[in-house]
mmCIF file of C-alpha atoms and ligand atoms in Angstrom:
data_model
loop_
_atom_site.group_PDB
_atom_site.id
_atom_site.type_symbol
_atom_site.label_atom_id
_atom_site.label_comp_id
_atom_site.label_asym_id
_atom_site.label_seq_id
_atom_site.Cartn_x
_atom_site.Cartn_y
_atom_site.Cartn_z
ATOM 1 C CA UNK A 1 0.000 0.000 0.000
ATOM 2 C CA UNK A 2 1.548 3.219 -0.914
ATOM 3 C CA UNK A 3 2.332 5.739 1.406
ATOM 4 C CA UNK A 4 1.133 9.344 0.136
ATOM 5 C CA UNK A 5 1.623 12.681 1.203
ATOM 6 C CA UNK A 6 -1.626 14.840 0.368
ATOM 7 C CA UNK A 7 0.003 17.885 1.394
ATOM 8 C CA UNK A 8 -1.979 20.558 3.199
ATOM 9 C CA UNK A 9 -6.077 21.438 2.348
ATOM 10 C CA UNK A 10 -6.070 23.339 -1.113
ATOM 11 C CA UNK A 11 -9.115 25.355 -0.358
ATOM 12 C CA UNK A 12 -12.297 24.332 1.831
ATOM 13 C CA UNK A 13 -15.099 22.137 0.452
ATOM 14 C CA UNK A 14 -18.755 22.167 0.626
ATOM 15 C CA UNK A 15 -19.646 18.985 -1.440
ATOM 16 C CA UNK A 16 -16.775 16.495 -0.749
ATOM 17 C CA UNK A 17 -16.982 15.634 -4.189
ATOM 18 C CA UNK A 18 -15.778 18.447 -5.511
ATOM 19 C CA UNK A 19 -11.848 17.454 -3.840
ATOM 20 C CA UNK A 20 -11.583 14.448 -6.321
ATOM 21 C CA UNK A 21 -9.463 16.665 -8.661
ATOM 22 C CA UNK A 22 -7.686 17.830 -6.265
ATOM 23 C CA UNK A 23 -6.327 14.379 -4.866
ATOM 24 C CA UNK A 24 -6.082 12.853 -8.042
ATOM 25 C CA UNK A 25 -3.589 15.851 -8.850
ATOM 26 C CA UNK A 26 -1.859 15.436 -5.626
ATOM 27 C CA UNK A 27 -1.765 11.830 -4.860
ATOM 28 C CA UNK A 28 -2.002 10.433 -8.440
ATOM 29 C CA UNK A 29 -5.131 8.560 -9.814
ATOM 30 C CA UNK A 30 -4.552 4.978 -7.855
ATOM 31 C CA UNK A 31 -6.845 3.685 -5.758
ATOM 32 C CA UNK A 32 -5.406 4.747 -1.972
ATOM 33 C CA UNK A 33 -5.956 1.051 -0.558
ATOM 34 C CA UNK A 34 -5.571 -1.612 -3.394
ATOM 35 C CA UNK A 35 -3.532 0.787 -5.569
ATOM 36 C CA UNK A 36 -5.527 0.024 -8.612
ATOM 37 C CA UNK A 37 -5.234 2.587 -11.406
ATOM 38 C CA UNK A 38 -8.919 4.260 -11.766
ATOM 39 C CA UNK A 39 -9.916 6.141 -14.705
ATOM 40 C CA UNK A 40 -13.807 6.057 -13.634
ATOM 41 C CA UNK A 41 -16.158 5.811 -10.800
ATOM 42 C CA UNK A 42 -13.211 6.761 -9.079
ATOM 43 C CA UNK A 43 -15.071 7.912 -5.698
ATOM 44 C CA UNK A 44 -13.681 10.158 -2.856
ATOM 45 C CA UNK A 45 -13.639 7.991 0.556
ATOM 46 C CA UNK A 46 -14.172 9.548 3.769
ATOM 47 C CA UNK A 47 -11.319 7.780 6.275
ATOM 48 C CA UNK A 48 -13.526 7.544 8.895
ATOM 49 C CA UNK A 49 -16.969 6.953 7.962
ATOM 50 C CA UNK A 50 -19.261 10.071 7.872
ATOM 51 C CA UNK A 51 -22.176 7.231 9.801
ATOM 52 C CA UNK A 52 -19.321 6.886 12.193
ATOM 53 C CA UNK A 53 -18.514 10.896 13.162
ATOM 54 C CA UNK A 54 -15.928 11.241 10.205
ATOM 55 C CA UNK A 55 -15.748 14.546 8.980
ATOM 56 C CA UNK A 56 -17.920 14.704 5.945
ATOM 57 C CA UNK A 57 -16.093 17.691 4.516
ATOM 58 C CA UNK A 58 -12.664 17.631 6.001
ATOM 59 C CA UNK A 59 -9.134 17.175 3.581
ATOM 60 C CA UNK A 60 -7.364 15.262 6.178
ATOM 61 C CA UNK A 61 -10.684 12.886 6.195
ATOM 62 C CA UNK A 62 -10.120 12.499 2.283
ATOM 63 C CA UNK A 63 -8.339 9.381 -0.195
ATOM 64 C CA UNK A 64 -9.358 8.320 -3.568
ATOM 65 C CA UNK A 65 -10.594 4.576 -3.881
ATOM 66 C CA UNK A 66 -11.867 2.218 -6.049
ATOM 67 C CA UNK A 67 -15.767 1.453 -6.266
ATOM 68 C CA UNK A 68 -14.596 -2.023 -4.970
ATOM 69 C CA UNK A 69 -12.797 -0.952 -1.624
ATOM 70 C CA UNK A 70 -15.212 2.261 -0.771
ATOM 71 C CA UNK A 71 -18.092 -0.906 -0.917
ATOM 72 C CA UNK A 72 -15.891 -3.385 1.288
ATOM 73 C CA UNK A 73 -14.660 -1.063 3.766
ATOM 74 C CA UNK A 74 -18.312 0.288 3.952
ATOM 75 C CA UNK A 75 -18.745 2.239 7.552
ATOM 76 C CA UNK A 76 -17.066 -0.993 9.362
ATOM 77 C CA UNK A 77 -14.130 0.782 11.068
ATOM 78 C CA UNK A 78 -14.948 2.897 13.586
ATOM 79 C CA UNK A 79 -11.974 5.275 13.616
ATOM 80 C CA UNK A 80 -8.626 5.606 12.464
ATOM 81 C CA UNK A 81 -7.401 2.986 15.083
ATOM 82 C CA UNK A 82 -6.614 -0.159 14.500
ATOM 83 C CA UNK A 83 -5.592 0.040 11.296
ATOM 84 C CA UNK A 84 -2.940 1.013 8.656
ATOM 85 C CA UNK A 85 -3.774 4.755 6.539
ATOM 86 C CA UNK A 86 -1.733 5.522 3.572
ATOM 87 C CA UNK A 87 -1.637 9.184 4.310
ATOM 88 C CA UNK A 88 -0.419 8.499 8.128
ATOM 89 C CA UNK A 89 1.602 5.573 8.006
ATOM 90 C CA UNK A 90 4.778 4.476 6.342
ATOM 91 C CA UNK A 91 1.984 1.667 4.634
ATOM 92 C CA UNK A 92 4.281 0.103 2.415
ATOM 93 C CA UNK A 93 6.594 -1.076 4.940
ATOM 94 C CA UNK A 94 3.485 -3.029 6.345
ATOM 95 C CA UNK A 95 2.763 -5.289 3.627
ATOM 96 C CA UNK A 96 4.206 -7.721 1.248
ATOM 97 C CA UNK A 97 3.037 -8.543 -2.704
ATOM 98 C CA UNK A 98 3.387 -12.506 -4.307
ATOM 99 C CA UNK A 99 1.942 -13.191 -7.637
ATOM 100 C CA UNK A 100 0.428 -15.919 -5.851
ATOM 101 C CA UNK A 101 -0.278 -15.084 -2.677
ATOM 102 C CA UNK A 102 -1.335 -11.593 -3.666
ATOM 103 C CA UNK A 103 -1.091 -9.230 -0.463
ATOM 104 C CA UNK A 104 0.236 -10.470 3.070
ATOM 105 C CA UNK A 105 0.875 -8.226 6.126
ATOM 106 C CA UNK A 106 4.855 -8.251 6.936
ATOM 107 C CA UNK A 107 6.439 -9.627 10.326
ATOM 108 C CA UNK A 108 6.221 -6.152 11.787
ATOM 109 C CA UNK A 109 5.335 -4.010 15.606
ATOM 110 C CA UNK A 110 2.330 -3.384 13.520
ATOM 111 C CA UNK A 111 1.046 -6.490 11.958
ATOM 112 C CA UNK A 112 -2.018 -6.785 13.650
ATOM 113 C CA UNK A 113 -3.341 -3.521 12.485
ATOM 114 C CA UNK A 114 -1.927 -4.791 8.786
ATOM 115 C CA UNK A 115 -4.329 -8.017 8.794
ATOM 116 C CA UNK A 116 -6.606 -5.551 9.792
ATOM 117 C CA UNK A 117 -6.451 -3.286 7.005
ATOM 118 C CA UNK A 118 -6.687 -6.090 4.279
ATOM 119 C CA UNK A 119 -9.960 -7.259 5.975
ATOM 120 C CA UNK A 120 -11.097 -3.960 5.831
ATOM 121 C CA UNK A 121 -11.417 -3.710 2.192
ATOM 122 C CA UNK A 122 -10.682 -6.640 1.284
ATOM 123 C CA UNK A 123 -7.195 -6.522 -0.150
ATOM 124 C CA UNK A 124 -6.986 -10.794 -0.122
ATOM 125 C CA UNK A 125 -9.774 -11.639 -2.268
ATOM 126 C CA UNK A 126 -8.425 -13.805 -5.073
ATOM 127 C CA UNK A 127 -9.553 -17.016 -6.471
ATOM 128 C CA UNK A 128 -8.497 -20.678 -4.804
ATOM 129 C CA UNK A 129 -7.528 -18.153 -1.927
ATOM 130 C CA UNK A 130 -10.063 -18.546 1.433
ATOM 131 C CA UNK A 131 -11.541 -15.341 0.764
ATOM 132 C CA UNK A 132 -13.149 -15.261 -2.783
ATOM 133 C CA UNK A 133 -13.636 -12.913 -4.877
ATOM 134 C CA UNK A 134 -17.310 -11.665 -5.516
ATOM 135 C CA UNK A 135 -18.454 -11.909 -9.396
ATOM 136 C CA UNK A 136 -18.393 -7.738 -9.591
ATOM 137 C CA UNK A 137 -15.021 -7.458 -8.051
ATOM 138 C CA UNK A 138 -12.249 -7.445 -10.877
ATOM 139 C CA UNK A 139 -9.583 -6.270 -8.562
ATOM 140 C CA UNK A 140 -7.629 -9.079 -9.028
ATOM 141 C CA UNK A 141 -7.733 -9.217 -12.663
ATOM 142 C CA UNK A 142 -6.142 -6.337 -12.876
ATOM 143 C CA UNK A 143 -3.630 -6.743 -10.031
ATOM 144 C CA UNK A 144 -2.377 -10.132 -11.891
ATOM 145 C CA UNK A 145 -2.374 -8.248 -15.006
ATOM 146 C CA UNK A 146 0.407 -5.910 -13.457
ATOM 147 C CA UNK A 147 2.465 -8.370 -12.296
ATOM 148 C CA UNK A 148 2.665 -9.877 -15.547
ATOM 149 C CA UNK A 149 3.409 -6.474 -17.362
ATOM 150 C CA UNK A 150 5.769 -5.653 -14.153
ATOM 151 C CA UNK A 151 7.392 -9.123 -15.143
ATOM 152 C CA UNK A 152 7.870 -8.410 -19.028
ATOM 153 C CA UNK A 153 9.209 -4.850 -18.292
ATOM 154 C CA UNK A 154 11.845 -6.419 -15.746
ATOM 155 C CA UNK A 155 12.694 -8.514 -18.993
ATOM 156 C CA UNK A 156 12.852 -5.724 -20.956
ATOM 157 C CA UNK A 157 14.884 -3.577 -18.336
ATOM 158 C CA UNK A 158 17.245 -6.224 -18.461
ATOM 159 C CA UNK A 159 18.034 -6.187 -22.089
ATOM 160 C CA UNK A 160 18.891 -2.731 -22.365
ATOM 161 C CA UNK A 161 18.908 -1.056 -19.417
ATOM 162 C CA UNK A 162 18.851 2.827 -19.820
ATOM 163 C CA UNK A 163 17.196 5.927 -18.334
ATOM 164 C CA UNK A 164 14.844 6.427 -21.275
ATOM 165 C CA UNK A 165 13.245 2.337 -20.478
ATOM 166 C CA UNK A 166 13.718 3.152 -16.283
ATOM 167 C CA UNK A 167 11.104 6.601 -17.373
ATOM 168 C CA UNK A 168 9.193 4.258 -19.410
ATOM 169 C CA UNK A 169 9.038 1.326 -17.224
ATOM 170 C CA UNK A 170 7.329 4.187 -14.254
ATOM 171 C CA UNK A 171 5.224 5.686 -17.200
ATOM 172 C CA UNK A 172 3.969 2.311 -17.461
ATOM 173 C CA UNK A 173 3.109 1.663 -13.815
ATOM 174 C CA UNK A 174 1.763 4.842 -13.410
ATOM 175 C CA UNK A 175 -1.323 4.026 -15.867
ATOM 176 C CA UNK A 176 -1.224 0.800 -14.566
ATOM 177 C CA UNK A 177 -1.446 1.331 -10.723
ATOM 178 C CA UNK A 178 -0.419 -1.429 -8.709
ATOM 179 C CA UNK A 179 2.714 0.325 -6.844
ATOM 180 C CA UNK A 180 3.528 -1.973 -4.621
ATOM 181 C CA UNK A 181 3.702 -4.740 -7.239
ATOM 182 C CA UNK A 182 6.087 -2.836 -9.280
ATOM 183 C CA UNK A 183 8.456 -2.455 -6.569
ATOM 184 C CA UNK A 184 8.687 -5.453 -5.675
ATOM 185 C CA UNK A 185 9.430 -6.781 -8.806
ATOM 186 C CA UNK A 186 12.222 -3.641 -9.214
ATOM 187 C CA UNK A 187 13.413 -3.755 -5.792
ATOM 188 C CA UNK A 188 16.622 -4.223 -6.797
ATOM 189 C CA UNK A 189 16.877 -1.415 -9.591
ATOM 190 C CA UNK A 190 16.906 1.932 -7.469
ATOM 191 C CA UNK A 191 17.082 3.713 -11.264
ATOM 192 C CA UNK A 192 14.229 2.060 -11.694
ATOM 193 C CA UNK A 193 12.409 2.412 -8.233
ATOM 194 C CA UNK A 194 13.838 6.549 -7.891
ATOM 195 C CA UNK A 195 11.670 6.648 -11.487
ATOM 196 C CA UNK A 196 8.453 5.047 -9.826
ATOM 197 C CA UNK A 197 8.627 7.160 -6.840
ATOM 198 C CA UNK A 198 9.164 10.540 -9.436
ATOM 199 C CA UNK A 199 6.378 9.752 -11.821
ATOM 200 C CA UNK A 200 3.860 8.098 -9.353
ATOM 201 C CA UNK A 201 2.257 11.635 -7.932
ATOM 202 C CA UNK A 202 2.807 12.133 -4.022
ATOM 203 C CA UNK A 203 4.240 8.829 -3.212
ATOM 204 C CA UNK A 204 5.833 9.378 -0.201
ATOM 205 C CA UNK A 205 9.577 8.731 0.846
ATOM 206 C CA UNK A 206 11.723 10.140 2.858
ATOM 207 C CA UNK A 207 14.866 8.080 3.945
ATOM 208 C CA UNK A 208 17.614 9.352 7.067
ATOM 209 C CA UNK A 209 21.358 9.363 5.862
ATOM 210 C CA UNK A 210 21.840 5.713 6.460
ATOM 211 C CA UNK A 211 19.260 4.788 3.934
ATOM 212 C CA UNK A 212 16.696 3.767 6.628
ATOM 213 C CA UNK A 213 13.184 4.615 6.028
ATOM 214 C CA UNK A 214 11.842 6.909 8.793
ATOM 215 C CA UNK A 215 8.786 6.716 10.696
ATOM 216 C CA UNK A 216 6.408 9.131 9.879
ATOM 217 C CA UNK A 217 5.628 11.380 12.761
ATOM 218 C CA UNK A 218 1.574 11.130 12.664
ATOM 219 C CA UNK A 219 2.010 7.551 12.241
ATOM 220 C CA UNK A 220 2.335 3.889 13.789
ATOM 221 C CA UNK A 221 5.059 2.946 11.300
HETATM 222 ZN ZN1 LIG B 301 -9.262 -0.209 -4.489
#
């Protein structure tokens, strides 16, 4: 799950609708939680749940997600706690990405609140897996598809490895979604992973001078 940095409120809202150009432009058009690329029904998500005292018109309150996670996560989660938020947390040091296995939370402090947040929207659907897929929820389709593409471009990156194909290989990802996947595959390639970061908007990373990620302040990793 990406971490993002949203930056401050651009202006104040009085639909919350009307601050889905606004993240896309600041946190890139990805679904917040399953990292899917969205081109439509792409739906502003209120954090914590308006039924649940979430503020209904509040920036900090906002993320962009996918028709499939807004519908999972529903108004289950009653707050913030207990759970893993892209634009708090460090949340892609809290999860790891398999072809097969799809998403797993990592042996961390935090892990618990990790297991929570794939339950939450339901990050772990995928088919033979316990937790299947529903017939409207292509999610996975397109997560596999990535990892294939990911796979080919690694192939390709290989072969003639340049700046032009690292640029390419992010421009890719970027209208792909999927992050996380593309790291993973690239986690080896820091051209290639410094490119991600770059084109992907408002993916947040900040590293001290021993190459150690640091925790956010505001978060729990
Ligand atoms: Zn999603």
């Amino acid at each position: 799950m990406r971490a993002v940095n949203k930056g401050n409120s651009p202006r104040t809202y009085t639909r919350y609708q009307d601050a889905r150009n606004d993240l896309g432009g600041r946190i890139d058009w990805h679904c917040s939680y399953c990292e899917m690329a969205i081109t439509n029904m792409i739906e502003v998500e209120h954090i914590v749940p308006r039924d649940n005292g979430g503020a209904p018109l509040d920036w900090e309150n906002f993320l962009l997600s996918c028709k499939y996670c807004n519908t999972v996560k529903g108004a289950r989660n009653p707050s913030r706690t207990g759970y893993i938020w892209p634009d708090r947390d460090n949340s892609d040091l809290a999860f790891d990405y398999s072809e097969a296995g799809g998403i797993t939370a990592k042996p961390t402090p935090v892990r618990t609140e990790a297991l929570a947040t794939i339950e939450l929207m339901g990050l772990d659907r995928n088919p033979g897996m316990p937790n299947e897929p529903t017939k409207a929820d292509s999610r996975w389709i397109f997560r596999l598809q990535s990892w294939q593409i990911a796979k080919y471009s690694f192939e390709n990156w290989q072969d003639s490895p340049s700046p032009q194909m690292a640029n390419q290989i992010a421009l890719t990802a970027k209208g792909m979604g999927f992050y996380s996947i593309w790291v993973k595959v690239f986690e080896n390639e820091p051209e290639v992973l410094e490119q991600l970061r770059s084109e992907i908007i408002g993916t947040h990373y900040v590293i001290d001078s021993h190459n150690n990620r640091i925790p956010r302040p505001s978060g729990i990793i």
